[in-house]
Short mmCIF file of C-alpha atoms and ligand atoms in Angstrom, two decimals:
data_model
loop_
_atom_site.label_atom_id
_atom_site.label_comp_id
_atom_site.label_asym_id
_atom_site.label_seq_id
_atom_site.Cartn_x
_atom_site.Cartn_y
_atom_site.Cartn_z
CA UNK B 1 91.14 84.47 95.14
CA UNK B 2 91.42 88.55 94.04
CA UNK B 3 88.73 90.44 95.72
CA UNK B 4 86.73 92.07 92.97
CA UNK B 5 85.43 94.94 94.80
CA UNK B 6 87.22 98.20 93.60
CA UNK B 7 88.25 99.08 97.19
CA UNK B 8 90.51 96.17 97.12
CA UNK B 9 92.61 97.55 94.47
CA UNK B 10 96.16 97.79 95.21
CA UNK B 11 99.18 99.78 93.86
CA UNK B 12 103.05 100.18 94.36
CA UNK B 13 104.35 103.47 95.06
CA UNK B 14 107.85 103.65 95.27
CA UNK B 15 109.64 106.96 96.76
CA UNK B 16 113.07 107.61 94.97
CA UNK B 17 116.35 108.51 95.77
CA UNK B 18 115.50 112.12 95.42
CA UNK B 19 112.25 112.12 97.29
CA UNK B 20 113.98 110.73 100.40
CA UNK B 21 116.80 113.02 100.11
CA UNK B 22 114.56 116.02 99.73
CA UNK B 23 112.71 115.19 103.30
CA UNK B 24 109.35 114.50 101.31
CA UNK B 25 108.53 110.89 102.45
CA UNK B 26 105.92 112.36 105.17
CA UNK B 27 104.66 114.78 102.78
CA UNK B 28 103.85 112.26 100.18
CA UNK B 29 102.76 109.80 102.41
CA UNK B 30 100.14 112.21 103.92
CA UNK B 31 98.73 112.69 100.24
CA UNK B 32 97.71 109.06 99.82
CA UNK B 33 96.59 109.06 103.51
CA UNK B 34 94.26 111.96 103.01
CA UNK B 35 93.19 110.50 100.21
CA UNK B 36 91.58 107.88 101.98
CA UNK B 37 93.77 105.07 100.82
CA UNK B 38 95.43 102.46 103.51
CA UNK B 39 99.20 101.55 103.89
CA UNK B 40 99.44 98.12 103.65
CA UNK B 41 103.24 97.52 103.14
CA UNK B 42 106.25 99.76 103.66
CA UNK B 43 110.02 99.21 103.73
CA UNK B 44 113.33 100.92 102.99
CA UNK B 45 116.13 99.50 100.63
CA UNK B 46 119.02 100.28 98.30
CA UNK B 47 117.77 98.52 95.06
CA UNK B 48 120.42 96.84 93.01
CA UNK B 49 120.87 97.56 89.26
CA UNK B 50 119.07 94.09 88.06
CA UNK B 51 116.25 94.67 90.54
CA UNK B 52 115.71 98.31 89.02
CA UNK B 53 116.17 96.55 85.58
CA UNK B 54 113.61 93.66 86.47
CA UNK B 55 111.16 96.18 87.59
CA UNK B 56 111.16 98.50 84.56
CA UNK B 57 111.12 95.46 81.97
CA UNK B 58 108.28 93.37 83.66
CA UNK B 59 105.86 95.27 81.18
CA UNK B 60 107.05 93.97 77.84
CA UNK B 61 105.58 97.00 76.54
CA UNK B 62 107.72 99.53 78.53
CA UNK B 63 110.58 100.25 76.36
CA UNK B 64 108.42 100.84 72.97
CA UNK B 65 105.46 103.39 75.28
CA UNK B 66 108.50 104.95 77.01
CA UNK B 67 110.53 105.77 73.99
CA UNK B 68 107.20 106.62 72.07
CA UNK B 69 106.10 108.83 75.18
CA UNK B 70 109.57 110.47 75.31
CA UNK B 71 110.01 111.47 71.49
CA UNK B 72 106.39 112.39 71.56
CA UNK B 73 107.22 114.96 74.36
CA UNK B 74 110.15 116.52 71.88
CA UNK B 75 107.54 116.57 69.23
CA UNK B 76 104.92 118.58 70.94
CA UNK B 77 107.71 121.39 71.54
CA UNK B 78 108.90 121.00 67.65
CA UNK B 79 112.17 119.38 68.61
CA UNK B 80 113.84 116.33 67.63
CA UNK B 81 114.83 113.51 70.42
CA UNK B 82 118.56 114.24 70.68
CA UNK B 83 119.43 110.50 70.94
CA UNK B 84 116.94 108.70 68.12
CA UNK B 85 113.78 108.50 66.50
CA UNK B 86 113.66 104.85 67.44
CA UNK B 87 111.86 104.57 70.76
CA UNK B 88 113.64 101.33 71.45
CA UNK B 89 116.70 102.99 71.48
CA UNK B 90 115.61 105.88 73.53
CA UNK B 91 114.43 104.04 76.08
CA UNK B 92 117.42 101.93 76.33
CA UNK B 93 119.54 104.84 77.04
CA UNK B 94 116.42 106.05 79.56
CA UNK B 95 117.03 102.17 81.27
CA UNK B 96 120.62 102.94 81.71
CA UNK B 97 120.29 106.41 83.24
CA UNK B 98 117.18 104.90 85.44
CA UNK B 99 119.50 102.29 86.76
CA UNK B 100 122.24 105.03 87.97
CA UNK B 101 119.11 107.02 89.53
CA UNK B 102 117.50 104.41 91.19
CA UNK B 103 120.63 102.62 93.05
CA UNK B 104 121.93 105.93 94.12
CA UNK B 105 120.41 105.61 97.71
CA UNK B 106 117.63 104.30 99.62
CA UNK B 107 114.02 104.26 98.33
CA UNK B 108 110.95 103.57 100.43
CA UNK B 109 108.59 101.15 98.78
CA UNK B 110 104.71 100.83 99.78
CA UNK B 111 101.64 99.13 98.76
CA UNK B 112 98.69 101.38 99.13
CA UNK B 113 95.10 100.03 98.67
CA UNK B 114 91.87 101.41 98.21
CA UNK B 115 89.05 102.43 95.63
CA UNK B 116 90.74 102.72 91.95
CA UNK B 117 94.10 102.94 93.92
CA UNK B 118 96.05 102.75 90.74
CA UNK B 119 94.30 105.41 88.86
CA UNK B 120 93.81 107.69 91.72
CA UNK B 121 97.71 107.38 92.70
CA UNK B 122 98.80 108.06 89.36
CA UNK B 123 96.34 111.05 89.12
CA UNK B 124 97.94 112.39 92.38
CA UNK B 125 101.78 111.75 90.96
CA UNK B 126 101.25 113.55 87.88
CA UNK B 127 103.18 113.18 84.68
CA UNK B 128 106.43 112.07 83.96
CA UNK B 129 108.25 115.64 83.69
CA UNK B 130 107.53 117.59 86.44
CA UNK B 131 107.95 120.83 84.49
CA UNK B 132 104.75 119.95 82.54
CA UNK B 133 103.02 118.16 85.60
CA UNK B 134 99.99 119.71 86.88
CA UNK B 135 99.73 122.21 89.77
CA UNK B 136 98.55 120.02 92.83
CA UNK B 137 100.45 116.57 91.67
CA UNK B 138 103.06 115.71 93.70
CA UNK B 139 105.43 115.73 90.66
CA UNK B 140 104.02 119.42 89.64
CA UNK B 141 104.31 120.43 93.03
CA UNK B 142 107.46 119.42 94.93
CA UNK B 143 110.06 119.50 91.92
CA UNK B 144 111.17 121.17 89.00
CA UNK B 145 112.98 118.82 86.71
CA UNK B 146 112.35 118.63 82.88
CA UNK B 147 113.83 116.92 79.98
CA UNK B 148 115.83 119.66 78.82
CA UNK B 149 117.59 119.90 81.92
CA UNK B 150 118.00 115.94 82.39
CA UNK B 151 118.95 115.77 78.72
CA UNK B 152 121.75 118.60 79.12
CA UNK B 153 122.79 116.66 82.30
CA UNK B 154 122.97 113.25 80.66
CA UNK B 155 120.85 111.77 83.75
CA UNK B 156 117.46 110.68 84.31
CA UNK B 157 114.39 112.87 85.20
CA UNK B 158 114.21 113.18 88.75
CA UNK B 159 110.38 112.78 90.01
CA UNK B 160 110.19 111.74 93.19
CA UNK B 161 108.40 108.72 93.03
CA UNK B 162 107.13 105.54 91.06
CA UNK B 163 103.76 104.31 90.80
CA UNK B 164 102.26 101.60 88.94
CA UNK B 165 100.60 102.56 85.68
CA UNK B 166 98.09 100.18 85.59
CA UNK B 167 96.08 97.19 87.42
CA UNK B 168 98.00 94.61 85.38
CA UNK B 169 101.22 96.33 86.05
CA UNK B 170 100.51 96.81 89.80
CA UNK B 171 99.69 93.11 89.83
CA UNK B 172 103.70 92.25 88.58
CA UNK B 173 105.36 95.10 90.74
CA UNK B 174 103.54 94.18 93.77
CA UNK B 175 105.20 90.82 94.09
CA UNK B 176 108.63 91.71 92.92
CA UNK B 177 108.95 94.10 95.78
CA UNK B 178 106.95 92.26 98.60
CA UNK B 179 106.58 88.64 99.95
CA UNK B 180 102.92 88.13 100.49
CA UNK B 181 103.19 88.22 104.26
CA UNK B 182 104.94 91.59 104.19
CA UNK B 183 101.39 92.80 102.90
CA UNK B 184 99.07 93.20 106.04
CA UNK B 185 95.25 93.03 105.59
CA UNK B 186 93.30 94.84 108.51
CA UNK B 187 90.73 97.20 108.70
CA UNK B 188 91.04 100.93 108.96
CA UNK B 189 88.27 102.51 110.86
CA UNK B 190 87.62 105.26 108.34
CA UNK B 191 86.67 102.23 105.39
CA UNK B 192 83.35 102.41 106.92
CA UNK B 193 82.67 105.82 105.88
CA UNK B 194 84.28 105.92 102.69
CA UNK B 195 82.91 102.22 101.70
CA UNK B 196 80.00 100.98 103.77
CA UNK B 197 76.28 100.78 102.22
CA UNK B 198 74.63 102.76 105.02
CA UNK B 199 76.15 105.36 107.30
CA UNK B 200 74.49 103.84 110.33
CA UNK B 201 75.84 104.41 114.12
CA UNK B 202 76.84 108.09 113.73
CA UNK B 203 73.99 109.67 115.75
CA UNK B 204 74.15 109.12 119.34
P1 ADP E 1 106.26 106.89 84.81
O1 ADP E 1 107.66 107.07 86.00
O2 ADP E 1 105.94 108.49 84.93
O3 ADP E 1 105.50 106.10 84.69
P2 ADP E 1 108.24 105.89 82.59
O4 ADP E 1 107.72 104.49 83.12
O5 ADP E 1 107.92 106.13 81.09
O6 ADP E 1 107.35 107.12 83.53
O7 ADP E 1 109.52 105.89 82.97
C1 ADP E 1 110.16 105.81 83.93
C2 ADP E 1 110.94 106.56 84.78
O8 ADP E 1 112.41 106.91 83.69
C3 ADP E 1 110.71 108.03 85.10
O9 ADP E 1 109.83 107.96 86.03
C4 ADP E 1 111.67 108.74 84.84
O10 ADP E 1 112.29 108.95 86.11
C5 ADP E 1 112.67 108.24 83.76
N1 ADP E 1 112.44 108.90 82.34
C6 ADP E 1 111.51 108.55 81.85
N2 ADP E 1 111.54 109.16 80.49
C7 ADP E 1 112.80 109.90 80.72
C8 ADP E 1 113.37 110.45 79.52
N3 ADP E 1 113.07 110.73 78.45
N4 ADP E 1 114.68 111.13 79.86
C9 ADP E 1 114.96 111.08 81.34
N5 ADP E 1 114.60 109.96 82.15
C10 ADP E 1 113.30 109.61 81.81
#
């Protein structure tokens, strides 16, 4: 049975091929560790095209949402999307580019656990487009890609990292990437400070 306390929430993070090539594995892991989250699974692999497609279509709403988000980003800058006004056509093109991007080299997949893990990780990761991601976020601080540039070059936005967008998404994505036995249940000593009701035993 799923444990209900927020401290048990888990999320999937994937460091994309550009994140690995930029030597940012340690830096990005450090951000989640410093927040207080617990790493419960990790592996490196080169995903296949089928696997990437499966990952991005686990959520049946993804094509519509992603197409709409992209078209809105254009409208917000007074521009028309170069491919189409139809979100589903836009996301079909995005998916093809994403497959090329995500299969280009090794990725590191991880499961992070802790209070409100999905929301906290997304906050640290920032928005889809690094150009408009907030300063202080991973996508805002470590990379400078933009829709304008990725469209000119006909490629995916390079934004270093994937993180589950909701608890429902995390619950579908984690079992796709990890077998149950690859996820380790263990205690981190610091969890006593983060979650215990009373901070007993600190004083000598
Ligand atoms: P996020 O990763 O921020 O949750 P999405 O799920 O909407 O974003 O999209 C998945 C990935 O597809 C993005 O992280 C990015 O690499 C790529 N992508 C999304 N929209 C575009 C776009 N308009 N142009 C190029 N690549 C895109």
